Amino acid sequence: MARITLKNLAHSYLPDPKSDADFALKEMDHVWEDGGAYALLGSSGCGKTTLLNIISGLLKPSQGRVLFGDRDVTAAETAERNIAQVFQFPVVYDTMTVRDNLAFPLRNRRMDAQYIADRVGHVARMIGMEDWLDRKARGLTADAKQKISLGRGMVREDVNAILFDEPLTVIDPHMKWELRTQLKSLHREFGHTMIYVTHDQTEALTFADKVVVMYDGRVVQMGTPEELFETPAHTFVGYFIGSPGMNLLDARIEGRHARIAGGTIDLGAAYGTLAGRTQIGIRPEYTVLTRGEGIPVAIRRVEDVGRHRLVRAEAEGQPVNIVVPEGMPVSDDLTHVSFQPDRINVYADDWRMQGGRV
Ligand code: ATP
């Protein structure tokens, strides 16, 4: 296993890039800890596959270096990097049994037969395929085949990292949850460095210790699921994480107050003079309907989403979503919203600002 370091890394698919916009990956410096479970999350086209391909060696970056531990692998081929990869679609040998499919990477490296038998048995149990070991892979469902691919990715103990590229795409929705949970326990038990690419926030948040959120070729935040929820470093993270995402309201920031259309909000912390477009961000879960406290809103719609209701409102044309607890009536006299001051984030040109003591 290895720590992965990205040094001044950037990539453009153009031969002669001129500006930032020409780079699919903007310059980044990151250290991914040995044994960490990372998810690379972002919408289509943000650069996830480009970054994964640079780490796996399928793509040479146009700038910067990749280190595995202390070794510079920037110019090394994929085969030299000692990594395992699991792709969107299962890669299994149909004519082989499940056992032989799982054993393949170990036999290739001429491991001891007893070790192979033990290890294959162990992995088969973890992926719930121990009763299928003597079956040929041909004829198995796509789910079962993808489980074999996951197992094969996991079978070697000596890999530097395991890279997963949207591995649950072909999996039935009800199985996804089970496989995600299995992957998590496989990580806990085997301790490999894992990088998991997805555009699905639920997959990222349930799998990873650290989620790496990408937007427009940049890593905009690398944090725990809790950090992404509570203190999104960029408005994209606020909007992308959560269902629905964070409320973002244009505001003029004056010390510890935000002036928003229709009222003034106490921020609970002091901010200096901020340049650019300034906004406050507050999760619908921390937004409260009131009878006159806070800023005025017009309620547009109430949606019942099971455990709670979601109120879609507007504050002078800006959308505001409010999570209302089960059982609380949404009556006509609820005309305003207030925000929990310690849950408010302040943004200048989309980046989160740190508040100081009042
Ligand atoms: P998706 O989830 O759709 O796979 P992604 O986040 O993995 O998206 P990338 O595939 O890394 O994003 O693409 C990042 C940017 O680089 C996009 O603008 C894409 O059009 C561009 N790009 C990707 N591959 C190439 C290529 N081989 N040649 C030129 N441009 C490319």
Coordinates of C-alpha atoms and ligand atoms in Angstrom, one line a residue:
M1 CA 0.0 0.0 0.0
A2 CA 1.2 3.5 -0.5
R3 CA 0.6 7.2 0.2
I4 CA -0.2 8.9 -3.1
T5 CA 1.2 12.4 -3.6
L6 CA 0.2 14.7 -6.5
K7 CA 2.7 17.5 -7.0
N8 CA 1.9 20.6 -9.1
L9 CA -0.2 18.2 -11.2
A10 CA -2.2 19.5 -14.1
H11 CA -3.4 18.2 -17.4
S12 CA -4.5 19.5 -20.7
Y13 CA -5.6 17.4 -23.7
L14 CA -4.5 20.3 -26.0
P15 CA -0.9 20.3 -27.3
D16 CA -0.4 24.0 -26.5
P17 CA -2.7 25.1 -23.6
K18 CA -2.9 28.9 -23.2
S19 CA -5.3 29.6 -20.3
D20 CA -6.9 27.8 -17.3
A21 CA -9.8 27.0 -19.5
D22 CA -7.6 24.7 -21.7
F23 CA -6.8 22.5 -18.7
A24 CA -9.1 19.5 -17.9
L25 CA -7.2 19.4 -14.6
K26 CA -6.1 22.7 -13.1
E27 CA -2.9 22.6 -11.0
M28 CA -3.3 20.7 -7.8
D29 CA -1.1 19.5 -4.8
H30 CA -2.5 16.7 -2.7
V31 CA -1.4 13.9 -0.4
W32 CA -3.7 10.9 -0.2
E33 CA -2.9 9.0 2.9
D34 CA -1.8 5.3 2.9
G35 CA -4.7 3.1 3.7
G36 CA -7.4 5.8 3.2
A37 CA -10.7 5.3 1.5
Y38 CA -11.3 8.2 -0.9
A39 CA -14.2 8.9 -3.2
L40 CA -13.7 11.2 -6.1
L41 CA -17.0 12.9 -6.6
G42 CA -18.3 15.4 -9.1
S43 CA -20.6 15.9 -12.0
S44 CA -19.9 14.7 -15.5
G45 CA -16.9 16.3 -17.2
C46 CA -15.3 17.7 -14.0
G47 CA -12.1 15.7 -14.5
K48 CA -12.5 12.6 -12.3
T49 CA -11.6 10.1 -15.0
T50 CA -8.7 12.2 -16.1
L51 CA -7.3 12.2 -12.6
L52 CA -7.9 8.5 -12.1
N53 CA -6.2 7.7 -15.4
I54 CA -3.1 9.8 -14.3
I55 CA -2.9 7.9 -11.0
S56 CA -3.3 4.5 -12.8
G57 CA -0.7 5.4 -15.5
L58 CA -3.1 5.3 -18.5
L59 CA -2.5 9.0 -19.0
K60 CA 0.8 11.0 -18.7
P61 CA 0.1 14.4 -17.1
S62 CA 1.1 17.4 -19.1
Q63 CA 2.6 18.9 -15.9
G64 CA 3.7 17.8 -12.4
R65 CA 4.4 14.5 -10.7
V66 CA 2.8 11.5 -9.1
L67 CA 4.5 9.7 -6.2
F68 CA 3.6 6.4 -4.7
G69 CA 5.3 6.5 -1.3
D70 CA 8.6 8.1 -2.1
R71 CA 8.8 6.7 -5.6
D72 CA 8.1 9.0 -8.6
V73 CA 5.9 7.0 -10.9
T74 CA 4.9 9.8 -13.3
A75 CA 6.6 8.0 -16.2
A76 CA 5.9 4.5 -15.1
E77 CA 3.5 2.3 -17.1
T78 CA 0.3 1.0 -15.4
A79 CA 1.8 -2.5 -15.1
E80 CA 4.7 -1.2 -13.1
R81 CA 2.5 0.7 -10.6
N82 CA 1.2 -2.4 -8.8
I83 CA -2.4 -1.3 -8.6
A84 CA -5.7 -3.1 -8.9
Q85 CA -8.5 -1.6 -10.9
V86 CA -12.3 -2.3 -11.0
F87 CA -14.2 -0.8 -13.9
Q88 CA -17.8 0.1 -14.6
F89 CA -18.5 -3.2 -16.3
P90 CA -17.4 -6.6 -15.0
V91 CA -14.2 -8.0 -16.4
V92 CA -14.4 -11.8 -15.7
Y93 CA -13.3 -14.8 -17.6
D94 CA -16.5 -16.6 -18.5
T95 CA -14.9 -20.0 -19.1
M96 CA -13.3 -20.0 -15.7
T97 CA -14.9 -20.8 -12.3
V98 CA -15.5 -18.1 -9.8
R99 CA -12.6 -19.6 -7.8
D100 CA -10.2 -19.4 -10.7
N101 CA -11.3 -15.9 -11.5
L102 CA -10.6 -14.8 -8.0
A103 CA -7.3 -16.7 -7.9
F104 CA -6.1 -15.3 -11.2
P105 CA -4.1 -12.3 -10.0
L106 CA -2.4 -14.4 -7.3
R107 CA -1.5 -17.3 -9.6
N108 CA -0.1 -14.7 -12.0
R109 CA 2.3 -13.7 -9.3
R110 CA 3.1 -17.3 -8.5
M111 CA 1.9 -17.2 -4.9
D112 CA 1.9 -20.3 -2.7
A113 CA -1.1 -22.6 -3.4
Q114 CA -2.2 -22.8 0.2
Y115 CA -2.0 -19.0 0.5
I116 CA -4.1 -18.7 -2.7
A117 CA -6.8 -21.1 -1.4
D118 CA -7.0 -19.3 1.9
R119 CA -7.1 -15.9 0.4
V120 CA -9.7 -16.8 -2.2
G121 CA -11.9 -18.4 0.4
H122 CA -11.6 -15.3 2.6
V123 CA -12.5 -12.9 -0.3
A124 CA -15.3 -15.1 -1.5
R125 CA -16.9 -15.0 2.0
M126 CA -16.5 -11.2 2.1
I127 CA -18.4 -10.8 -1.2
G128 CA -20.9 -13.5 -0.3
M129 CA -19.9 -15.9 -3.1
E130 CA -18.5 -18.8 -1.1
D131 CA -21.2 -21.2 -2.3
W132 CA -20.5 -20.3 -5.9
L133 CA -16.8 -21.0 -6.1
D134 CA -17.1 -24.0 -8.4
R135 CA -19.6 -22.4 -10.8
K136 CA -18.4 -21.2 -14.2
A137 CA -18.7 -17.4 -14.5
R138 CA -20.7 -17.8 -17.7
G139 CA -24.4 -17.4 -17.1
L140 CA -24.0 -15.5 -13.8
T141 CA -26.0 -12.2 -13.5
A142 CA -24.2 -8.9 -14.0
D143 CA -24.4 -8.3 -10.3
A144 CA -22.6 -11.6 -9.5
K145 CA -20.0 -10.9 -12.2
Q146 CA -19.3 -7.4 -10.8
K147 CA -19.0 -8.9 -7.3
I148 CA -16.3 -11.2 -8.8
S149 CA -14.6 -8.1 -10.3
L150 CA -14.7 -6.4 -6.9
G151 CA -13.3 -9.5 -5.2
R152 CA -10.5 -9.8 -7.8
G153 CA -9.6 -6.2 -7.2
M154 CA -9.3 -6.9 -3.6
V155 CA -7.6 -10.3 -3.6
R156 CA -4.0 -9.1 -3.7
E157 CA -2.7 -7.8 -0.4
D158 CA 0.4 -6.2 -1.8
V159 CA -1.1 -3.6 -4.2
N160 CA -0.3 0.1 -3.8
A161 CA -3.9 1.1 -4.3
I162 CA -7.2 -0.1 -5.6
L163 CA -9.0 2.2 -8.1
F164 CA -12.7 1.9 -8.7
D165 CA -14.3 3.6 -11.6
E166 CA -18.1 3.9 -11.0
P167 CA -18.1 0.2 -10.2
L168 CA -21.8 0.0 -9.2
T169 CA -23.2 1.4 -12.5
V170 CA -24.5 -2.0 -13.7
I171 CA -25.7 -3.1 -10.3
D172 CA -29.4 -3.4 -9.5
P173 CA -30.5 -0.5 -7.2
H174 CA -31.3 -2.8 -4.3
M175 CA -27.9 -4.6 -4.5
K176 CA -26.0 -1.3 -4.6
W177 CA -26.5 -0.7 -1.0
E178 CA -25.3 -4.2 -0.1
L179 CA -22.2 -4.0 -2.2
R180 CA -21.3 -0.5 -0.9
T181 CA -21.6 -1.9 2.6
Q182 CA -19.4 -4.8 1.6
L183 CA -16.8 -2.6 0.1
K184 CA -16.7 -0.5 3.2
S185 CA -16.1 -3.6 5.4
L186 CA -13.5 -4.9 2.9
H187 CA -11.7 -1.7 3.3
R188 CA -11.9 -1.9 7.1
E189 CA -10.6 -5.4 7.1
F190 CA -7.9 -5.2 4.4
G191 CA -6.8 -1.6 4.8
H192 CA -5.9 -0.9 1.2
T193 CA -5.6 2.6 -0.2
M194 CA -8.8 2.9 -2.2
I195 CA -9.9 5.5 -4.7
Y196 CA -13.5 5.3 -5.8
V197 CA -14.8 7.5 -8.6
T198 CA -18.5 8.3 -8.7
H199 CA -21.0 11.1 -9.5
D200 CA -23.4 9.7 -6.9
Q201 CA -23.2 11.5 -3.5
T202 CA -24.7 8.6 -1.6
E203 CA -22.1 6.2 -2.9
A204 CA -19.3 8.6 -2.1
L205 CA -20.6 9.5 1.4
T206 CA -21.2 5.9 2.5
F207 CA -18.0 4.5 1.1
A208 CA -15.3 7.1 1.8
D209 CA -13.6 8.4 4.9
K210 CA -12.6 11.4 2.8
V211 CA -14.5 12.6 -0.2
V212 CA -12.6 14.6 -2.8
V213 CA -15.1 16.9 -4.5
M214 CA -14.2 18.0 -8.0
Y215 CA -15.6 20.9 -10.0
D216 CA -14.4 22.2 -13.3
G217 CA -11.1 20.5 -13.2
R218 CA -10.3 21.5 -9.6
V219 CA -10.5 19.7 -6.2
V220 CA -12.7 22.1 -4.4
Q221 CA -12.8 20.2 -1.1
M222 CA -11.3 17.1 0.4
G223 CA -13.2 16.3 3.6
T224 CA -15.2 13.9 5.7
P225 CA -18.9 13.6 4.9
E226 CA -19.6 15.7 7.9
E227 CA -17.3 18.5 6.8
L228 CA -18.8 18.5 3.4
F229 CA -22.3 18.9 4.9
E230 CA -21.5 21.4 7.7
T231 CA -18.8 23.6 6.1
P232 CA -18.7 23.3 2.4
A233 CA -15.5 25.0 1.2
H234 CA -17.1 26.0 -2.1
T235 CA -20.7 26.8 -3.1
F236 CA -20.6 23.9 -5.5
V237 CA -20.1 21.5 -2.6
G238 CA -23.0 23.1 -0.7
Y239 CA -25.2 22.7 -3.7
F240 CA -24.0 19.2 -4.8
I241 CA -24.1 17.6 -1.4
G242 CA -27.4 17.2 0.4
S243 CA -30.9 16.7 -0.9
P244 CA -31.8 19.3 -1.7
G245 CA -28.5 21.2 -1.5
M246 CA -27.6 24.2 0.6
N247 CA -29.6 27.5 0.3
L248 CA -27.4 30.2 -1.2
L249 CA -28.5 33.8 -0.8
D250 CA -26.9 36.9 -2.2
A251 CA -26.0 39.1 0.8
R252 CA -24.0 42.1 1.7
I253 CA -21.7 41.2 4.6
E254 CA -21.1 43.9 7.2
G255 CA -19.1 42.7 10.1
R256 CA -21.2 40.1 11.9
H257 CA -24.3 40.8 9.9
A258 CA -25.6 39.9 6.5
R259 CA -28.0 42.2 4.8
I260 CA -30.3 40.2 2.5
A261 CA -33.3 41.3 0.6
G262 CA -35.9 41.9 3.2
G263 CA -33.8 41.7 6.4
T264 CA -30.6 41.4 8.4
I265 CA -29.2 38.1 9.6
D266 CA -26.9 37.7 12.6
L267 CA -23.9 35.6 11.4
G268 CA -22.6 34.7 14.9
A269 CA -19.0 35.5 13.7
A270 CA -17.3 38.6 12.3
Y271 CA -16.2 38.9 8.7
G272 CA -13.9 41.7 7.4
T273 CA -14.6 43.5 4.2
L274 CA -15.2 40.9 1.5
A275 CA -14.7 41.4 -2.1
G276 CA -16.6 40.0 -5.1
R277 CA -19.9 38.3 -5.0
T278 CA -20.9 37.6 -1.4
Q279 CA -23.5 35.0 -0.3
I280 CA -24.6 33.2 2.7
G281 CA -25.1 29.4 2.7
I282 CA -27.5 27.6 5.0
R283 CA -28.7 24.0 4.8
P284 CA -32.5 23.5 4.5
E285 CA -32.2 21.4 7.7
Y286 CA -31.1 24.5 9.7
T287 CA -33.6 26.9 8.1
V288 CA -36.7 27.5 10.3
L289 CA -40.1 28.8 9.3
T290 CA -41.2 31.6 11.8
R291 CA -44.1 33.9 12.4
G292 CA -42.1 37.1 11.8
E293 CA -38.5 36.5 12.9
G294 CA -35.8 36.7 10.2
I295 CA -36.5 37.4 6.5
P296 CA -39.8 37.3 4.7
V297 CA -40.5 34.4 2.3
A298 CA -43.3 33.4 0.0
I299 CA -44.1 29.7 0.2
R300 CA -44.4 28.2 -3.3
R301 CA -44.9 24.5 -2.6
V302 CA -44.9 21.9 0.2
E303 CA -43.5 18.4 -0.7
D304 CA -43.9 15.3 1.5
V305 CA -40.7 13.4 1.2
G306 CA -41.4 10.7 3.8
R307 CA -39.6 11.4 7.1
H308 CA -40.1 15.2 6.8
R309 CA -41.7 17.7 4.5
L310 CA -39.8 20.1 2.3
V311 CA -41.1 23.6 1.9
R312 CA -40.0 25.4 -1.3
A313 CA -40.1 29.1 -0.8
E314 CA -38.6 32.3 -2.2
A315 CA -37.1 35.4 -0.5
E316 CA -37.4 38.2 -3.0
G317 CA -36.9 35.9 -6.0
Q318 CA -34.1 33.8 -4.4
P319 CA -35.1 30.2 -3.7
V320 CA -35.1 29.0 -0.1
N321 CA -35.8 25.4 0.9
I322 CA -36.8 24.5 4.4
V323 CA -37.0 21.1 6.0
V324 CA -40.0 20.9 8.2
P325 CA -40.2 18.2 10.9
E326 CA -42.9 15.6 10.7
G327 CA -46.1 16.7 12.4
M328 CA -45.4 20.5 12.3
P329 CA -48.2 22.2 10.3
V330 CA -47.2 24.6 7.6
S331 CA -49.8 27.3 8.4
D332 CA -50.4 30.6 6.6
D333 CA -49.0 32.7 9.5
L334 CA -45.5 31.2 8.9
T335 CA -44.2 34.1 6.8
H336 CA -40.5 34.4 7.6
V337 CA -37.4 32.2 7.9
S338 CA -34.6 32.4 10.4
F339 CA -31.3 30.6 10.4
Q340 CA -29.2 29.0 13.1
P341 CA -26.3 31.5 13.3
D342 CA -23.7 28.8 14.0
R343 CA -24.7 26.9 10.9
I344 CA -24.4 29.8 8.5
N345 CA -21.5 29.8 6.0
V346 CA -20.3 32.9 4.3
Y347 CA -18.9 32.8 0.7
A348 CA -17.0 35.4 -1.4
D349 CA -16.8 34.5 -5.1
D350 CA -17.9 30.9 -4.2
W351 CA -15.2 30.2 -1.6
R352 CA -16.0 29.9 2.1
M353 CA -14.7 32.6 4.4
Q354 CA -13.6 31.9 7.9
G355 CA -15.4 34.1 10.5
G356 CA -13.5 35.6 13.4
R357 CA -14.5 36.1 17.0
V358 CA -17.1 38.8 17.5
Ligands
ATP1 P1 -17.6 11.6 -16.6 O1 -18.3 11.4 -15.3 O2 -18.6 12.1 -17.7 O3 -16.7 10.5 -17.1 P2 -15.3 13.1 -15.7 O4 -15.5 13.8 -14.4 O5 -14.7 11.7 -15.5 O6 -16.7 12.9 -16.5 P3 -13.3 13.6 -17.6 O7 -13.7 12.4 -18.5 O8 -12.0 13.5 -16.9 O9 -14.5 14.0 -16.6 O10 -13.2 14.9 -18.5 C1 -12.7 16.2 -18.1 C2 -12.7 17.1 -19.3 O11 -11.7 16.6 -20.2 C3 -14.0 17.2 -20.1 O12 -14.2 18.5 -20.5 C4 -13.8 16.3 -21.3 O13 -14.5 16.7 -22.4 C5 -12.3 16.4 -21.5 N1 -11.7 15.2 -22.1 C6 -11.7 14.0 -21.5 N2 -11.0 13.0 -22.2 C7 -10.5 13.7 -23.3 C8 -9.7 13.3 -24.4 N3 -9.3 12.1 -24.6 N4 -9.5 14.3 -25.3 C9 -9.9 15.6 -25.2 N5 -10.6 16.0 -24.1 C10 -11.0 15.1 -23.2

